[in-house]
């Protein structure tokens, strides 16, 4: 199965002022497209040709750095576009997810603080995550194209902290970008869908 770039699930200007059309044009049309193109070139003739994206991400980790970086970033960005929506964010979590966040992370405020700290504390390029492992929620951070899948957990929310995700709108103010993501962009319904799948 070769990789394909999906359309954004909203208009390029739909997330403004928190994420501009210019950021989304570069991030989706140039950066994500490059992961798709490079990933397809590296997949061709490899032992992972014909496997699912998750199998490629897990299988190539630690074995084929070039393929892993591009496949991992393709996986991360496929979800990232859906982890945001116009009018999203804030503390209105769907019921089951809210219960789990209360039990495992000390409630919404605990989640918000830990998630923003993870994104701020990731040195250099990477991602901050809300992930499920053994039925429990945890906040994680990973470098470059890595994600919780290669650390035995299932990602249900992630935020891209590569500079290409925020530099046009926030310059070097990564914490301001993370606050805007949490307070105004998160698509909690999509997070809940992934949570129900991961928690069984
Ligand atoms: Mn990116």
Short mmCIF file of C-alpha atoms and ligand atoms in Angstrom, two decimals:
data_model
loop_
_atom_site.label_atom_id
_atom_site.label_comp_id
_atom_site.label_asym_id
_atom_site.label_seq_id
_atom_site.Cartn_x
_atom_site.Cartn_y
_atom_site.Cartn_z
CA UNK A 1 0.00 0.00 0.00
CA UNK A 2 1.60 3.26 -1.00
CA UNK A 3 1.22 6.45 0.99
CA UNK A 4 -1.19 9.15 -0.16
CA UNK A 5 -1.60 12.75 0.97
CA UNK A 6 -5.20 13.31 2.12
CA UNK A 7 -6.95 16.66 1.73
CA UNK A 8 -7.25 18.68 4.93
CA UNK A 9 -10.60 17.99 6.65
CA UNK A 10 -11.30 21.79 6.68
CA UNK A 11 -10.44 24.88 4.64
CA UNK A 12 -6.88 26.23 4.87
CA UNK A 13 -8.09 29.34 6.70
CA UNK A 14 -10.47 27.48 9.05
CA UNK A 15 -8.09 27.34 12.04
CA UNK A 16 -7.13 31.03 11.98
CA UNK A 17 -6.11 32.94 14.02
CA UNK A 18 -4.64 30.01 15.99
CA UNK A 19 -3.05 28.40 12.92
CA UNK A 20 -2.87 30.41 9.72
CA UNK A 21 -3.62 29.38 6.15
CA UNK A 22 0.04 30.06 5.33
CA UNK A 23 1.19 27.59 8.01
CA UNK A 24 -1.24 24.92 6.78
CA UNK A 25 -0.28 25.47 3.13
CA UNK A 26 3.41 24.87 3.91
CA UNK A 27 2.84 22.20 6.53
CA UNK A 28 0.33 20.11 4.58
CA UNK A 29 1.23 20.80 0.94
CA UNK A 30 5.04 20.84 1.33
CA UNK A 31 6.12 19.03 4.52
CA UNK A 32 3.53 16.26 4.67
CA UNK A 33 3.76 15.83 0.88
CA UNK A 34 7.54 15.35 1.18
CA UNK A 35 7.08 12.57 3.77
CA UNK A 36 4.62 10.86 1.40
CA UNK A 37 6.90 11.18 -1.66
CA UNK A 38 10.11 10.17 0.15
CA UNK A 39 8.33 7.38 2.05
CA UNK A 40 6.98 5.89 -1.18
CA UNK A 41 10.43 5.97 -2.78
CA UNK A 42 11.98 4.21 0.23
CA UNK A 43 9.13 1.69 0.52
CA UNK A 44 9.61 0.49 -3.05
CA UNK A 45 11.43 -2.83 -3.08
CA UNK A 46 11.74 -2.95 0.74
CA UNK A 47 10.49 -5.83 2.90
CA UNK A 48 7.63 -3.57 4.09
CA UNK A 49 6.07 -2.99 0.67
CA UNK A 50 2.41 -4.07 0.86
CA UNK A 51 2.21 -3.79 4.67
CA UNK A 52 -0.15 -1.47 6.57
CA UNK A 53 1.14 1.93 7.69
CA UNK A 54 1.20 0.85 11.36
CA UNK A 55 3.17 -2.30 10.47
CA UNK A 56 5.64 -0.21 8.48
CA UNK A 57 6.08 2.30 11.34
CA UNK A 58 6.63 -0.40 13.98
CA UNK A 59 8.66 -2.70 11.74
CA UNK A 60 11.07 -0.13 10.34
CA UNK A 61 11.83 1.50 13.73
CA UNK A 62 15.47 0.86 14.58
CA UNK A 63 16.00 -1.01 11.29
CA UNK A 64 15.55 1.45 8.42
CA UNK A 65 15.89 5.02 9.66
CA UNK A 66 15.03 6.70 6.35
CA UNK A 67 11.82 4.76 5.84
CA UNK A 68 10.89 5.03 9.53
CA UNK A 69 11.28 8.81 9.64
CA UNK A 70 9.01 9.33 6.63
CA UNK A 71 6.44 6.63 7.49
CA UNK A 72 6.31 7.81 11.11
CA UNK A 73 5.76 11.39 10.04
CA UNK A 74 3.09 10.31 7.52
CA UNK A 75 1.24 8.47 10.32
CA UNK A 76 1.65 11.41 12.73
CA UNK A 77 0.39 14.00 10.23
CA UNK A 78 -2.58 11.91 9.00
CA UNK A 79 -3.85 12.11 12.58
CA UNK A 80 -2.59 15.62 13.32
CA UNK A 81 -4.96 17.22 10.75
CA UNK A 82 -7.85 15.40 12.44
CA UNK A 83 -6.69 16.27 15.96
CA UNK A 84 -7.66 19.88 15.20
CA UNK A 85 -10.92 21.55 14.22
CA UNK A 86 -12.34 25.07 14.08
CA UNK A 87 -13.87 25.95 17.46
CA UNK A 88 -12.14 23.05 19.22
CA UNK A 89 -10.10 22.77 22.40
CA UNK A 90 -10.93 23.56 26.00
CA UNK A 91 -12.28 21.37 28.76
CA UNK A 92 -15.45 19.98 27.16
CA UNK A 93 -14.29 16.36 26.86
CA UNK A 94 -16.68 13.56 25.89
CA UNK A 95 -17.82 11.47 28.89
CA UNK A 96 -15.64 8.35 28.77
CA UNK A 97 -12.51 10.27 27.95
CA UNK A 98 -13.25 12.83 30.70
CA UNK A 99 -13.53 10.00 33.24
CA UNK A 100 -10.19 8.52 32.16
CA UNK A 101 -8.49 11.93 32.25
CA UNK A 102 -9.86 12.45 35.79
CA UNK A 103 -8.67 9.02 36.94
CA UNK A 104 -5.23 8.94 35.29
CA UNK A 105 -4.09 12.56 34.89
CA UNK A 106 -5.74 14.45 37.74
CA UNK A 107 -8.43 15.93 35.53
CA UNK A 108 -8.38 18.35 32.63
CA UNK A 109 -6.09 20.86 34.35
CA UNK A 110 -3.57 18.10 35.06
CA UNK A 111 -3.70 17.00 31.43
CA UNK A 112 -3.32 20.56 30.13
CA UNK A 113 -0.28 21.29 32.29
CA UNK A 114 1.48 17.98 31.57
CA UNK A 115 0.78 18.14 27.81
CA UNK A 116 2.04 21.72 27.43
CA UNK A 117 5.11 20.88 29.56
CA UNK A 118 5.86 17.84 27.40
CA UNK A 119 5.67 19.91 24.20
CA UNK A 120 7.73 22.75 25.67
CA UNK A 121 10.32 20.35 27.12
CA UNK A 122 10.87 18.32 23.93
CA UNK A 123 14.36 19.52 22.94
CA UNK A 124 14.42 20.22 19.21
CA UNK A 125 11.92 18.68 16.78
CA UNK A 126 9.33 16.18 17.92
CA UNK A 127 5.86 15.62 19.29
CA UNK A 128 3.94 15.64 22.58
CA UNK A 129 1.32 12.94 23.09
CA UNK A 130 -1.64 11.66 25.02
CA UNK A 131 -1.37 7.87 24.75
CA UNK A 132 -3.05 4.73 26.06
CA UNK A 133 -1.09 1.79 27.41
CA UNK A 134 -2.54 -1.09 29.44
CA UNK A 135 -5.86 0.77 29.60
CA UNK A 136 -4.24 3.84 31.22
CA UNK A 137 -3.67 7.33 29.83
CA UNK A 138 -0.28 8.98 29.93
CA UNK A 139 1.40 12.09 28.52
CA UNK A 140 4.59 11.43 26.53
CA UNK A 141 7.04 13.24 24.28
CA UNK A 142 9.15 11.86 21.43
CA UNK A 143 11.89 13.24 19.15
CA UNK A 144 11.63 13.73 15.38
CA UNK A 145 9.17 11.30 13.72
CA UNK A 146 8.83 8.87 16.63
CA UNK A 147 5.45 8.22 18.21
CA UNK A 148 4.01 6.11 21.05
CA UNK A 149 3.43 3.11 18.72
CA UNK A 150 7.15 2.29 18.83
CA UNK A 151 7.14 2.53 22.65
CA UNK A 152 4.30 0.07 23.24
CA UNK A 153 1.49 2.62 23.56
CA UNK A 154 -1.31 3.88 21.30
CA UNK A 155 -1.41 7.61 20.51
CA UNK A 156 -4.85 9.22 20.81
CA UNK A 157 -3.71 12.88 20.62
CA UNK A 158 -0.49 14.47 19.42
CA UNK A 159 0.85 17.93 18.77
CA UNK A 160 3.64 18.63 16.29
CA UNK A 161 6.37 20.76 17.88
CA UNK A 162 8.65 20.94 14.82
CA UNK A 163 9.28 24.62 14.09
CA UNK A 164 7.44 24.29 10.74
CA UNK A 165 4.24 23.84 12.74
CA UNK A 166 4.41 27.19 14.59
CA UNK A 167 7.18 29.50 13.42
CA UNK A 168 5.09 31.49 10.91
CA UNK A 169 2.38 32.23 13.49
CA UNK A 170 4.26 32.25 16.80
CA UNK A 171 7.97 32.62 15.87
CA UNK A 172 9.95 31.12 18.77
CA UNK A 173 7.04 31.16 21.26
CA UNK A 174 6.40 27.40 21.34
CA UNK A 175 4.46 27.55 24.66
CA UNK A 176 1.98 30.08 23.17
CA UNK A 177 1.39 27.71 20.22
CA UNK A 178 0.83 24.80 22.61
CA UNK A 179 -1.64 26.83 24.69
CA UNK A 180 -3.59 27.80 21.55
CA UNK A 181 -3.62 24.16 20.39
CA UNK A 182 -5.02 22.93 23.73
CA UNK A 183 -7.41 25.81 24.38
CA UNK A 184 -8.77 26.41 20.86
CA UNK A 185 -7.95 23.61 18.39
CA UNK A 186 -8.18 20.07 19.82
CA UNK A 187 -10.87 17.93 18.18
CA UNK A 188 -11.93 15.98 21.29
CA UNK A 189 -14.46 13.88 19.37
CA UNK A 190 -11.64 12.40 17.27
CA UNK A 191 -9.56 11.82 20.41
CA UNK A 192 -12.52 10.02 21.99
CA UNK A 193 -12.92 7.80 18.89
CA UNK A 194 -9.26 6.74 19.08
CA UNK A 195 -9.55 6.29 22.86
CA UNK A 196 -12.51 3.91 22.52
CA UNK A 197 -10.64 1.90 19.88
CA UNK A 198 -7.45 1.74 21.96
CA UNK A 199 -9.14 1.01 25.28
CA UNK A 200 -11.29 -1.71 23.65
MN1 LIG B 1 4.93 18.56 10.83
#
